[in-house]
Amino acid sequence: MVVQEPTLEPSGSEKNNDKIKMSAPSRRSVLEYEGANFLRQRLVLATLSGKSVRIKKIRHKDNNPGLRDFEANLIKLIDSLTNGSRVEISTTGTTLFYQPGLLHGGSLEHDCNTERGIGYYLEVLVCLAPFTKHPVKAKLRGVTNDEVDLSVDLIKASTLPLIKRFIVDDDGLELKIIRRGAPPDGGGEVFFSCPNKQKLRPLLFTDPGKVKRIRGVAYALRVSPAVANRLVDSARAVVNQFVPDVYIYTDHKKGQESGKSPGFGLTLTAETTSGAFLSAETASRPAETASRPAGTEEPPSVPEDVGTQATHRLLDEIFNGGCVDTANQSVALLMMALGQQDVSKVLLGSLTAYTIEYLRHMRDFLHVRFKVDVQTTGDGDDDDALNTGGEKILLTCVGAGFTNLSKTVM
């Protein structure tokens, strides 16, 4: 991992955030972007496509310009997952050049930055792990549950079942929570393993089905065990009005398994008759730190409010509908784009801004375009419209035919 000042293009040739430019002098084409947004998308797609990427003007107008510590930590994780990657960062940190190497995989341990949750790093591993030379067995340490990134519970409940639809044999796909950790100090640890595959199979998932059961996890770290029960009671008071099959598991950690900071939260997952998983979650606010200015403190989180908020978020996910929840829209579309040269279809709810930007980046890196068909539910006063929820979007694409050449075929 090399840190040095790269050669910059003249300032007059720089373009806007939504445009890319191909650098002519380089041996291979280099995609150029501006800004710090969507850094993970660009690094993941650059690694998979083998195209180099240069990102300029990273928070160049901020009082603290350049890459943040958690972003540099992510680059370190990708560098340890690959072999032969080249990373150049300017002295101010406002310019990043990344030339991807080969995905090697294997066993690794990584200490995640506590500014972001482990889910921030796991989302990248989930996208890259199926295409490594050796099966990935990663041990990550940091914050397991927070209100910013996806928790490890949500990834285990809804992301892994989605990945199983693309890989033929899911033996070895596992996410185990060894210790939990809440912000700001973390202390959690998870083990993630994923088999490597040569190809992904196409996806045809257009029937969301009806909700048949709801499962959940209420965790409490370094607080009273009664907090988890209060989370369960507040959630069941709402969801039992709609679904009788509800079971929420309480997870109260003690000692070293509870991490370094107190916290609690709730993750809920609705399973449908067609095998779709829709998840939502809420976590308590982290303990106040001495660095927070006086007079800006927020009131402490109440278990009843956290449980009710998580339940309302789940109901919103069910109303938005689709076969994939909003947190995993980008993962599903990426796997479809990397699949075999066959037609893949998926029905989604309203697209998030993150997913829309992912579609643009997949067009730049993989040259894959999606056909978007909006399926309206009719008049809002119609009973059928109320039963089917919000507006649905059917996305169709032909896979790029991505093949993992490092995977040996017997």
PDB file of C-alpha atoms in Angstrom, residues 24-313:
ATOM      1  CA  ALA A  24      -5.470   8.770 -22.192  1.00  0.00           C
ATOM      2  CA  PRO A  25      -1.808   8.576 -21.116  1.00  0.00           C
ATOM      3  CA  SER A  26      -2.233   5.589 -18.795  1.00  0.00           C
ATOM      4  CA  ARG A  27      -1.669   2.016 -19.895  1.00  0.00           C
ATOM      5  CA  ARG A  28      -5.170   1.069 -18.786  1.00  0.00           C
ATOM      6  CA  SER A  29      -8.271   3.216 -18.720  1.00  0.00           C
ATOM      7  CA  VAL A  30      -8.766   5.134 -15.485  1.00  0.00           C
ATOM      8  CA  LEU A  31     -12.209   6.237 -14.368  1.00  0.00           C
ATOM      9  CA  GLU A  32     -12.183   9.591 -12.600  1.00  0.00           C
ATOM     10  CA  TYR A  33     -14.689  10.898 -10.068  1.00  0.00           C
ATOM     11  CA  GLU A  34     -14.948  13.769  -7.633  1.00  0.00           C
ATOM     12  CA  GLY A  35     -16.129  13.838  -4.042  1.00  0.00           C
ATOM     13  CA  ALA A  36     -16.153  11.435  -1.129  1.00  0.00           C
ATOM     14  CA  ASN A  37     -19.655  10.066  -1.634  1.00  0.00           C
ATOM     15  CA  PHE A  38     -20.145   6.435  -2.705  1.00  0.00           C
ATOM     16  CA  LEU A  39     -16.486   5.515  -2.078  1.00  0.00           C
ATOM     17  CA  ARG A  40     -17.362   1.880  -1.323  1.00  0.00           C
ATOM     18  CA  GLN A  41     -19.254   1.486  -4.587  1.00  0.00           C
ATOM     19  CA  ARG A  42     -16.319   2.732  -6.631  1.00  0.00           C
ATOM     20  CA  LEU A  43     -13.749   0.590  -4.836  1.00  0.00           C
ATOM     21  CA  VAL A  44     -15.869  -2.587  -5.064  1.00  0.00           C
ATOM     22  CA  LEU A  45     -16.671  -2.157  -8.759  1.00  0.00           C
ATOM     23  CA  ALA A  46     -13.068  -1.213  -9.561  1.00  0.00           C
ATOM     24  CA  THR A  47     -11.844  -4.384  -7.848  1.00  0.00           C
ATOM     25  CA  LEU A  48     -14.331  -6.611  -9.656  1.00  0.00           C
ATOM     26  CA  SER A  49     -13.923  -5.017 -13.095  1.00  0.00           C
ATOM     27  CA  GLY A  50     -10.140  -4.589 -12.866  1.00  0.00           C
ATOM     28  CA  LYS A  51     -10.384  -0.913 -13.824  1.00  0.00           C
ATOM     29  CA  SER A  52      -8.351   1.724 -12.037  1.00  0.00           C
ATOM     30  CA  VAL A  53     -10.124   4.666 -10.460  1.00  0.00           C
ATOM     31  CA  ARG A  54      -8.959   8.123  -9.418  1.00  0.00           C
ATOM     32  CA  ILE A  55     -11.098  10.146  -7.006  1.00  0.00           C
ATOM     33  CA  LYS A  56     -10.357  13.856  -6.613  1.00  0.00           C
ATOM     34  CA  LYS A  57     -11.558  16.694  -4.407  1.00  0.00           C
ATOM     35  CA  ILE A  58     -12.325  14.495  -1.412  1.00  0.00           C
ATOM     36  CA  ARG A  59     -13.789  16.974   1.078  1.00  0.00           C
ATOM     37  CA  HIS A  60     -11.434  19.604  -0.305  1.00  0.00           C
ATOM     38  CA  LYS A  61     -13.523  22.460   1.110  1.00  0.00           C
ATOM     39  CA  ASP A  62     -13.869  21.055   4.644  1.00  0.00           C
ATOM     40  CA  ASN A  63     -11.901  22.315   7.607  1.00  0.00           C
ATOM     41  CA  ASN A  64     -10.577  18.757   7.885  1.00  0.00           C
ATOM     42  CA  PRO A  65     -10.078  17.795   4.224  1.00  0.00           C
ATOM     43  CA  GLY A  66      -9.297  14.403   2.782  1.00  0.00           C
ATOM     44  CA  LEU A  67     -10.128  10.806   3.643  1.00  0.00           C
ATOM     45  CA  ARG A  68     -11.466   9.955   7.074  1.00  0.00           C
ATOM     46  CA  ASP A  69      -9.874   7.322   9.275  1.00  0.00           C
ATOM     47  CA  PHE A  70     -12.673   4.798   8.644  1.00  0.00           C
ATOM     48  CA  GLU A  71     -12.271   5.199   4.868  1.00  0.00           C
ATOM     49  CA  ALA A  72      -8.520   4.610   5.076  1.00  0.00           C
ATOM     50  CA  ASN A  73      -9.315   1.594   7.253  1.00  0.00           C
ATOM     51  CA  LEU A  74     -11.617   0.263   4.519  1.00  0.00           C
ATOM     52  CA  ILE A  75      -8.889   0.672   1.904  1.00  0.00           C
ATOM     53  CA  LYS A  76      -6.570  -1.303   4.174  1.00  0.00           C
ATOM     54  CA  LEU A  77      -9.146  -4.117   4.351  1.00  0.00           C
ATOM     55  CA  ILE A  78      -9.490  -4.278   0.560  1.00  0.00           C
ATOM     56  CA  ASP A  79      -5.707  -4.221   0.216  1.00  0.00           C
ATOM     57  CA  SER A  80      -5.419  -7.224   2.554  1.00  0.00           C
ATOM     58  CA  LEU A  81      -8.108  -9.066   0.557  1.00  0.00           C
ATOM     59  CA  THR A  82      -6.321  -8.547  -2.771  1.00  0.00           C
ATOM     60  CA  ASN A  83      -2.848  -9.280  -4.079  1.00  0.00           C
ATOM     61  CA  GLY A  84      -0.961  -6.631  -6.057  1.00  0.00           C
ATOM     62  CA  SER A  85      -3.232  -3.652  -5.463  1.00  0.00           C
ATOM     63  CA  ARG A  86      -1.716  -0.199  -5.802  1.00  0.00           C
ATOM     64  CA  VAL A  87      -3.030   2.654  -3.694  1.00  0.00           C
ATOM     65  CA  GLU A  88      -1.794   6.246  -3.903  1.00  0.00           C
ATOM     66  CA  ILE A  89      -3.070   8.970  -1.577  1.00  0.00           C
ATOM     67  CA  SER A  90      -2.001  12.596  -1.819  1.00  0.00           C
ATOM     68  CA  THR A  91      -0.373  14.270   1.158  1.00  0.00           C
ATOM     69  CA  THR A  92      -3.577  16.211   1.875  1.00  0.00           C
ATOM     70  CA  GLY A  93      -5.717  13.085   1.456  1.00  0.00           C
ATOM     71  CA  THR A  94      -7.974  14.792  -1.091  1.00  0.00           C
ATOM     72  CA  THR A  95      -6.916  12.596  -4.036  1.00  0.00           C
ATOM     73  CA  LEU A  96      -7.035   8.793  -4.165  1.00  0.00           C
ATOM     74  CA  PHE A  97      -5.755   6.549  -6.939  1.00  0.00           C
ATOM     75  CA  TYR A  98      -6.620   2.843  -6.763  1.00  0.00           C
ATOM     76  CA  GLN A  99      -5.361   0.187  -9.151  1.00  0.00           C
ATOM     77  CA  PRO A 100      -6.929  -3.145  -8.194  1.00  0.00           C
ATOM     78  CA  GLY A 101      -5.057  -6.398  -7.904  1.00  0.00           C
ATOM     79  CA  LEU A 102      -6.255  -9.982  -7.905  1.00  0.00           C
ATOM     80  CA  LEU A 103      -8.788 -11.089  -5.314  1.00  0.00           C
ATOM     81  CA  HIS A 104      -6.868 -13.522  -3.162  1.00  0.00           C
ATOM     82  CA  GLY A 105      -9.120 -14.059  -0.130  1.00  0.00           C
ATOM     83  CA  GLY A 106      -8.095 -16.547   2.520  1.00  0.00           C
ATOM     84  CA  SER A 107      -8.020 -16.032   6.284  1.00  0.00           C
ATOM     85  CA  LEU A 108      -7.700 -12.509   7.630  1.00  0.00           C
ATOM     86  CA  GLU A 109      -8.278 -10.478  10.778  1.00  0.00           C
ATOM     87  CA  HIS A 110      -9.165  -6.804  10.734  1.00  0.00           C
ATOM     88  CA  ASP A 111      -9.765  -4.164  13.392  1.00  0.00           C
ATOM     89  CA  CYS A 112     -12.529  -1.921  12.072  1.00  0.00           C
ATOM     90  CA  ASN A 113     -12.590   1.768  12.890  1.00  0.00           C
ATOM     91  CA  THR A 114     -15.144   2.469  15.620  1.00  0.00           C
ATOM     92  CA  GLU A 115     -16.480   5.566  13.818  1.00  0.00           C
ATOM     93  CA  ARG A 116     -18.469   3.155  11.638  1.00  0.00           C
ATOM     94  CA  GLY A 117     -20.026  -0.210  12.327  1.00  0.00           C
ATOM     95  CA  ILE A 118     -18.730  -3.595  11.208  1.00  0.00           C
ATOM     96  CA  GLY A 119     -21.604  -3.635   8.715  1.00  0.00           C
ATOM     97  CA  TYR A 120     -19.842  -0.837   6.776  1.00  0.00           C
ATOM     98  CA  TYR A 121     -16.992  -3.262   6.076  1.00  0.00           C
ATOM     99  CA  LEU A 122     -19.099  -6.432   5.823  1.00  0.00           C
ATOM    100  CA  GLU A 123     -21.088  -5.025   2.902  1.00  0.00           C
ATOM    101  CA  VAL A 124     -17.846  -4.797   0.934  1.00  0.00           C
ATOM    102  CA  LEU A 125     -16.758  -8.315   1.933  1.00  0.00           C
ATOM    103  CA  VAL A 126     -20.126  -9.782   0.941  1.00  0.00           C
ATOM    104  CA  CYS A 127     -19.779  -8.327  -2.563  1.00  0.00           C
ATOM    105  CA  LEU A 128     -16.166  -9.428  -3.090  1.00  0.00           C
ATOM    106  CA  ALA A 129     -15.951 -12.744  -1.217  1.00  0.00           C
ATOM    107  CA  PRO A 130     -17.660 -15.001  -3.831  1.00  0.00           C
ATOM    108  CA  PHE A 131     -15.001 -14.096  -6.428  1.00  0.00           C
ATOM    109  CA  THR A 132     -11.765 -14.668  -4.485  1.00  0.00           C
ATOM    110  CA  LYS A 133      -9.124 -17.302  -5.229  1.00  0.00           C
ATOM    111  CA  HIS A 134      -9.475 -18.878  -1.774  1.00  0.00           C
ATOM    112  CA  PRO A 135     -12.610 -18.984   0.413  1.00  0.00           C
ATOM    113  CA  VAL A 136     -12.800 -15.985   2.727  1.00  0.00           C
ATOM    114  CA  LYS A 137     -12.596 -16.546   6.472  1.00  0.00           C
ATOM    115  CA  ALA A 138     -12.542 -13.127   8.093  1.00  0.00           C
ATOM    116  CA  LYS A 139     -12.610 -12.070  11.717  1.00  0.00           C
ATOM    117  CA  LEU A 140     -13.695  -8.442  12.176  1.00  0.00           C
ATOM    118  CA  ARG A 141     -13.576  -6.471  15.412  1.00  0.00           C
ATOM    119  CA  GLY A 142     -15.379  -3.206  16.196  1.00  0.00           C
ATOM    120  CA  VAL A 143     -18.951  -1.906  16.580  1.00  0.00           C
ATOM    121  CA  THR A 144     -21.517  -4.588  15.742  1.00  0.00           C
ATOM    122  CA  ASN A 145     -24.703  -2.536  16.185  1.00  0.00           C
ATOM    123  CA  ASP A 146     -25.257   1.176  15.654  1.00  0.00           C
ATOM    124  CA  GLU A 147     -27.758   3.543  14.077  1.00  0.00           C
ATOM    125  CA  VAL A 148     -25.573   4.509  11.075  1.00  0.00           C
ATOM    126  CA  ASP A 149     -24.654   1.267   9.306  1.00  0.00           C
ATOM    127  CA  LEU A 150     -26.318  -2.100   8.853  1.00  0.00           C
ATOM    128  CA  SER A 151     -25.984  -4.266  11.926  1.00  0.00           C
ATOM    129  CA  VAL A 152     -24.549  -7.766  11.791  1.00  0.00           C
ATOM    130  CA  ASP A 153     -28.002  -9.077  12.784  1.00  0.00           C
ATOM    131  CA  LEU A 154     -29.643  -7.540   9.704  1.00  0.00           C
ATOM    132  CA  ILE A 155     -26.897  -8.823   7.402  1.00  0.00           C
ATOM    133  CA  LYS A 156     -27.274 -12.303   8.860  1.00  0.00           C
ATOM    134  CA  ALA A 157     -31.085 -12.252   8.622  1.00  0.00           C
ATOM    135  CA  SER A 158     -31.628 -10.781   5.138  1.00  0.00           C
ATOM    136  CA  THR A 159     -28.354 -10.312   3.210  1.00  0.00           C
ATOM    137  CA  LEU A 160     -27.033 -13.884   3.497  1.00  0.00           C
ATOM    138  CA  PRO A 161     -30.333 -15.487   2.355  1.00  0.00           C
ATOM    139  CA  LEU A 162     -30.186 -13.159  -0.667  1.00  0.00           C
ATOM    140  CA  ILE A 163     -26.626 -14.246  -1.491  1.00  0.00           C
ATOM    141  CA  LYS A 164     -27.740 -17.893  -1.329  1.00  0.00           C
ATOM    142  CA  ARG A 165     -30.046 -17.252  -4.295  1.00  0.00           C
ATOM    143  CA  PHE A 166     -27.042 -16.459  -6.511  1.00  0.00           C
ATOM    144  CA  ILE A 167     -24.622 -19.210  -5.465  1.00  0.00           C
ATOM    145  CA  VAL A 168     -25.483 -22.822  -6.208  1.00  0.00           C
ATOM    146  CA  ASP A 169     -23.885 -24.356  -3.124  1.00  0.00           C
ATOM    147  CA  ASP A 170     -23.988 -22.267   0.055  1.00  0.00           C
ATOM    148  CA  ASP A 171     -21.873 -24.574   2.222  1.00  0.00           C
ATOM    149  CA  GLY A 172     -19.482 -22.394   4.186  1.00  0.00           C
ATOM    150  CA  LEU A 173     -21.573 -19.220   4.053  1.00  0.00           C
ATOM    151  CA  GLU A 174     -21.768 -18.141   7.688  1.00  0.00           C
ATOM    152  CA  LEU A 175     -21.825 -15.065   9.901  1.00  0.00           C
ATOM    153  CA  LYS A 176     -21.225 -15.757  13.573  1.00  0.00           C
ATOM    154  CA  ILE A 177     -21.453 -13.109  16.295  1.00  0.00           C
ATOM    155  CA  ILE A 178     -18.736 -13.854  18.853  1.00  0.00           C
ATOM    156  CA  ARG A 179     -19.033 -10.649  20.876  1.00  0.00           C
ATOM    157  CA  ARG A 180     -21.274  -7.629  20.557  1.00  0.00           C
ATOM    158  CA  GLY A 181     -20.056  -4.051  20.722  1.00  0.00           C
ATOM    159  CA  ALA A 182     -21.990  -0.775  20.893  1.00  0.00           C
ATOM    160  CA  PRO A 183     -20.679   2.695  20.027  1.00  0.00           C
ATOM    161  CA  PRO A 184     -18.589   4.622  20.799  1.00  0.00           C
ATOM    162  CA  ASP A 185     -15.935   2.143  22.024  1.00  0.00           C
ATOM    163  CA  GLY A 186     -17.102  -1.041  20.270  1.00  0.00           C
ATOM    164  CA  GLY A 187     -15.417  -4.210  21.461  1.00  0.00           C
ATOM    165  CA  GLY A 188     -17.477  -6.569  19.312  1.00  0.00           C
ATOM    166  CA  GLU A 189     -16.200  -9.386  17.132  1.00  0.00           C
ATOM    167  CA  VAL A 190     -17.755 -11.394  14.298  1.00  0.00           C
ATOM    168  CA  PHE A 191     -16.597 -14.257  12.094  1.00  0.00           C
ATOM    169  CA  PHE A 192     -17.590 -14.240   8.415  1.00  0.00           C
ATOM    170  CA  SER A 193     -16.917 -17.059   5.980  1.00  0.00           C
ATOM    171  CA  CYS A 194     -17.960 -17.341   2.342  1.00  0.00           C
ATOM    172  CA  PRO A 195     -17.180 -19.947  -0.341  1.00  0.00           C
ATOM    173  CA  ASN A 196     -15.693 -18.851  -3.651  1.00  0.00           C
ATOM    174  CA  LYS A 197     -17.655 -19.539  -6.816  1.00  0.00           C
ATOM    175  CA  GLN A 198     -16.804 -19.517 -10.485  1.00  0.00           C
ATOM    176  CA  LYS A 199     -20.133 -18.127 -11.696  1.00  0.00           C
ATOM    177  CA  LEU A 200     -23.371 -16.754 -10.324  1.00  0.00           C
ATOM    178  CA  ARG A 201     -26.719 -18.007 -11.473  1.00  0.00           C
ATOM    179  CA  PRO A 202     -29.362 -15.588 -12.819  1.00  0.00           C
ATOM    180  CA  LEU A 203     -32.150 -14.392 -10.569  1.00  0.00           C
ATOM    181  CA  LEU A 204     -35.869 -14.426 -11.342  1.00  0.00           C
ATOM    182  CA  PHE A 205     -37.588 -13.051  -8.260  1.00  0.00           C
ATOM    183  CA  THR A 206     -40.774 -11.170  -9.080  1.00  0.00           C
ATOM    184  CA  ASP A 207     -43.287 -12.557  -6.574  1.00  0.00           C
ATOM    185  CA  PRO A 208     -42.873 -10.948  -3.139  1.00  0.00           C
ATOM    186  CA  GLY A 209     -45.568 -13.116  -1.555  1.00  0.00           C
ATOM    187  CA  LYS A 210     -47.373 -12.407   1.720  1.00  0.00           C
ATOM    188  CA  VAL A 211     -45.843 -12.025   5.148  1.00  0.00           C
ATOM    189  CA  LYS A 212     -46.187 -15.289   7.084  1.00  0.00           C
ATOM    190  CA  ARG A 213     -43.906 -14.807  10.102  1.00  0.00           C
ATOM    191  CA  ILE A 214     -41.810 -12.204  11.897  1.00  0.00           C
ATOM    192  CA  ARG A 215     -38.588 -12.946  13.723  1.00  0.00           C
ATOM    193  CA  GLY A 216     -36.287 -10.626  15.620  1.00  0.00           C
ATOM    194  CA  VAL A 217     -33.384 -10.132  17.991  1.00  0.00           C
ATOM    195  CA  ALA A 218     -33.469  -7.757  20.967  1.00  0.00           C
ATOM    196  CA  TYR A 219     -29.994  -7.238  22.409  1.00  0.00           C
ATOM    197  CA  ALA A 220     -28.901  -5.478  25.587  1.00  0.00           C
ATOM    198  CA  LEU A 221     -25.264  -4.712  26.384  1.00  0.00           C
ATOM    199  CA  ARG A 222     -24.059  -3.554  29.799  1.00  0.00           C
ATOM    200  CA  VAL A 223     -27.598  -2.618  30.848  1.00  0.00           C
ATOM    201  CA  SER A 224     -30.320  -4.319  32.849  1.00  0.00           C
ATOM    202  CA  PRO A 225     -31.669  -7.596  31.390  1.00  0.00           C
ATOM    203  CA  ALA A 226     -35.167  -6.110  31.708  1.00  0.00           C
ATOM    204  CA  VAL A 227     -34.337  -3.710  28.840  1.00  0.00           C
ATOM    205  CA  ALA A 228     -34.468  -6.549  26.286  1.00  0.00           C
ATOM    206  CA  ASN A 229     -37.860  -7.661  27.596  1.00  0.00           C
ATOM    207  CA  ARG A 230     -39.181  -4.111  27.328  1.00  0.00           C
ATOM    208  CA  LEU A 231     -38.032  -3.999  23.703  1.00  0.00           C
ATOM    209  CA  VAL A 232     -39.889  -7.230  22.964  1.00  0.00           C
ATOM    210  CA  ASP A 233     -43.102  -6.109  24.671  1.00  0.00           C
ATOM    211  CA  SER A 234     -43.230  -2.783  22.827  1.00  0.00           C
ATOM    212  CA  ALA A 235     -42.633  -4.481  19.456  1.00  0.00           C
ATOM    213  CA  ARG A 236     -45.168  -7.262  19.983  1.00  0.00           C
ATOM    214  CA  ALA A 237     -47.801  -4.724  21.007  1.00  0.00           C
ATOM    215  CA  VAL A 238     -47.769  -3.493  17.397  1.00  0.00           C
ATOM    216  CA  VAL A 239     -46.966  -6.477  15.168  1.00  0.00           C
ATOM    217  CA  ASN A 240     -49.300  -8.919  16.931  1.00  0.00           C
ATOM    218  CA  GLN A 241     -52.199  -6.891  15.550  1.00  0.00           C
ATOM    219  CA  PHE A 242     -51.266  -8.093  12.051  1.00  0.00           C
ATOM    220  CA  VAL A 243     -49.308 -11.381  12.290  1.00  0.00           C
ATOM    221  CA  PRO A 244     -49.791 -14.059  14.966  1.00  0.00           C
ATOM    222  CA  ASP A 245     -46.518 -15.875  14.273  1.00  0.00           C
ATOM    223  CA  VAL A 246     -44.061 -13.540  16.018  1.00  0.00           C
ATOM    224  CA  TYR A 247     -40.968 -14.599  17.942  1.00  0.00           C
ATOM    225  CA  ILE A 248     -38.290 -12.186  19.138  1.00  0.00           C
ATOM    226  CA  TYR A 249     -35.164 -13.631  20.702  1.00  0.00           C
ATOM    227  CA  THR A 250     -33.587 -11.737  23.616  1.00  0.00           C
ATOM    228  CA  ASP A 251     -29.791 -11.570  23.707  1.00  0.00           C
ATOM    229  CA  HIS A 252     -28.347 -10.177  26.917  1.00  0.00           C
ATOM    230  CA  LYS A 253     -24.562 -10.256  26.948  1.00  0.00           C
ATOM    231  CA  LYS A 254     -22.393 -10.259  30.059  1.00  0.00           C
ATOM    232  CA  GLY A 255     -18.719  -9.667  30.745  1.00  0.00           C
ATOM    233  CA  GLN A 256     -16.360  -9.548  27.783  1.00  0.00           C
ATOM    234  CA  GLU A 257     -19.121 -10.613  25.376  1.00  0.00           C
ATOM    235  CA  SER A 258     -20.941  -7.309  26.001  1.00  0.00           C
ATOM    236  CA  GLY A 259     -18.223  -5.110  24.516  1.00  0.00           C
ATOM    237  CA  LYS A 260     -16.895  -1.864  25.936  1.00  0.00           C
ATOM    238  CA  SER A 261     -19.955   0.445  25.822  1.00  0.00           C
ATOM    239  CA  PRO A 262     -23.578   0.156  26.961  1.00  0.00           C
ATOM    240  CA  GLY A 263     -26.373  -0.037  24.410  1.00  0.00           C
ATOM    241  CA  PHE A 264     -29.467  -1.863  23.243  1.00  0.00           C
ATOM    242  CA  GLY A 265     -31.502  -2.291  20.094  1.00  0.00           C
ATOM    243  CA  LEU A 266     -33.924  -4.389  18.077  1.00  0.00           C
ATOM    244  CA  THR A 267     -33.736  -6.033  14.654  1.00  0.00           C
ATOM    245  CA  LEU A 268     -36.923  -7.386  13.028  1.00  0.00           C
ATOM    246  CA  THR A 269     -37.264  -9.553   9.918  1.00  0.00           C
ATOM    247  CA  ALA A 270     -40.466 -10.399   8.056  1.00  0.00           C
ATOM    248  CA  GLU A 271     -40.425 -13.590   5.990  1.00  0.00           C
ATOM    249  CA  THR A 272     -42.891 -13.996   3.143  1.00  0.00           C
ATOM    250  CA  THR A 273     -44.470 -17.043   1.549  1.00  0.00           C
ATOM    251  CA  SER A 274     -42.146 -16.741  -1.475  1.00  0.00           C
ATOM    252  CA  GLY A 275     -38.947 -16.662   0.596  1.00  0.00           C
ATOM    253  CA  ALA A 276     -38.323 -12.905   0.668  1.00  0.00           C
ATOM    254  CA  PHE A 277     -36.817 -11.339   3.795  1.00  0.00           C
ATOM    255  CA  LEU A 278     -37.624  -7.739   4.726  1.00  0.00           C
ATOM    256  CA  SER A 279     -35.663  -6.344   7.665  1.00  0.00           C
ATOM    257  CA  ALA A 280     -35.560  -3.182   9.750  1.00  0.00           C
ATOM    258  CA  GLU A 281     -33.737  -2.180  12.900  1.00  0.00           C
ATOM    259  CA  THR A 282     -33.187   0.536  15.480  1.00  0.00           C
ATOM    260  CA  ALA A 283     -30.372   1.019  17.980  1.00  0.00           C
ATOM    261  CA  SER A 284     -30.094   3.214  21.053  1.00  0.00           C
ATOM    262  CA  ARG A 285     -28.122   6.425  20.903  1.00  0.00           C
ATOM    263  CA  PRO A 286     -24.527   6.061  22.102  1.00  0.00           C
ATOM    264  CA  ALA A 287     -23.515   7.278  25.515  1.00  0.00           C
ATOM    265  CA  GLU A 288     -22.754  10.993  25.680  1.00  0.00           C
ATOM    266  CA  THR A 289     -19.098  11.845  25.438  1.00  0.00           C
ATOM    267  CA  ALA A 290     -17.224  14.710  27.004  1.00  0.00           C
ATOM    268  CA  SER A 291     -16.410  16.095  23.571  1.00  0.00           C
ATOM    269  CA  ARG A 292     -20.031  16.965  22.814  1.00  0.00           C
ATOM    270  CA  PRO A 293     -20.673  20.719  23.266  1.00  0.00           C
ATOM    271  CA  ALA A 294     -22.719  21.739  26.286  1.00  0.00           C
ATOM    272  CA  GLY A 295     -26.419  22.169  25.613  1.00  0.00           C
ATOM    273  CA  THR A 296     -26.478  19.817  22.603  1.00  0.00           C
ATOM    274  CA  GLU A 297     -27.062  16.583  24.512  1.00  0.00           C
ATOM    275  CA  GLU A 298     -29.933  14.422  23.272  1.00  0.00           C
ATOM    276  CA  PRO A 299     -32.194  12.684  25.782  1.00  0.00           C
ATOM    277  CA  PRO A 300     -31.257   9.051  26.492  1.00  0.00           C
ATOM    278  CA  SER A 301     -32.993   6.358  24.472  1.00  0.00           C
ATOM    279  CA  VAL A 302     -36.000   4.625  26.041  1.00  0.00           C
ATOM    280  CA  PRO A 303     -36.501   0.899  25.244  1.00  0.00           C
ATOM    281  CA  GLU A 304     -40.198   1.375  24.482  1.00  0.00           C
ATOM    282  CA  ASP A 305     -39.421   4.097  21.934  1.00  0.00           C
ATOM    283  CA  VAL A 306     -36.676   2.023  20.314  1.00  0.00           C
ATOM    284  CA  GLY A 307     -38.941  -1.017  20.013  1.00  0.00           C
ATOM    285  CA  THR A 308     -41.823   0.990  18.558  1.00  0.00           C
ATOM    286  CA  GLN A 309     -39.570   2.757  16.076  1.00  0.00           C
ATOM    287  CA  ALA A 310     -38.101  -0.538  14.848  1.00  0.00           C
ATOM    288  CA  THR A 311     -41.604  -1.924  14.376  1.00  0.00           C
ATOM    289  CA  HIS A 312     -42.741   1.113  12.394  1.00  0.00           C
ATOM    290  CA  ARG A 313     -39.678   0.847  10.176  1.00  0.00           C
TER     291      ARG A 313
END
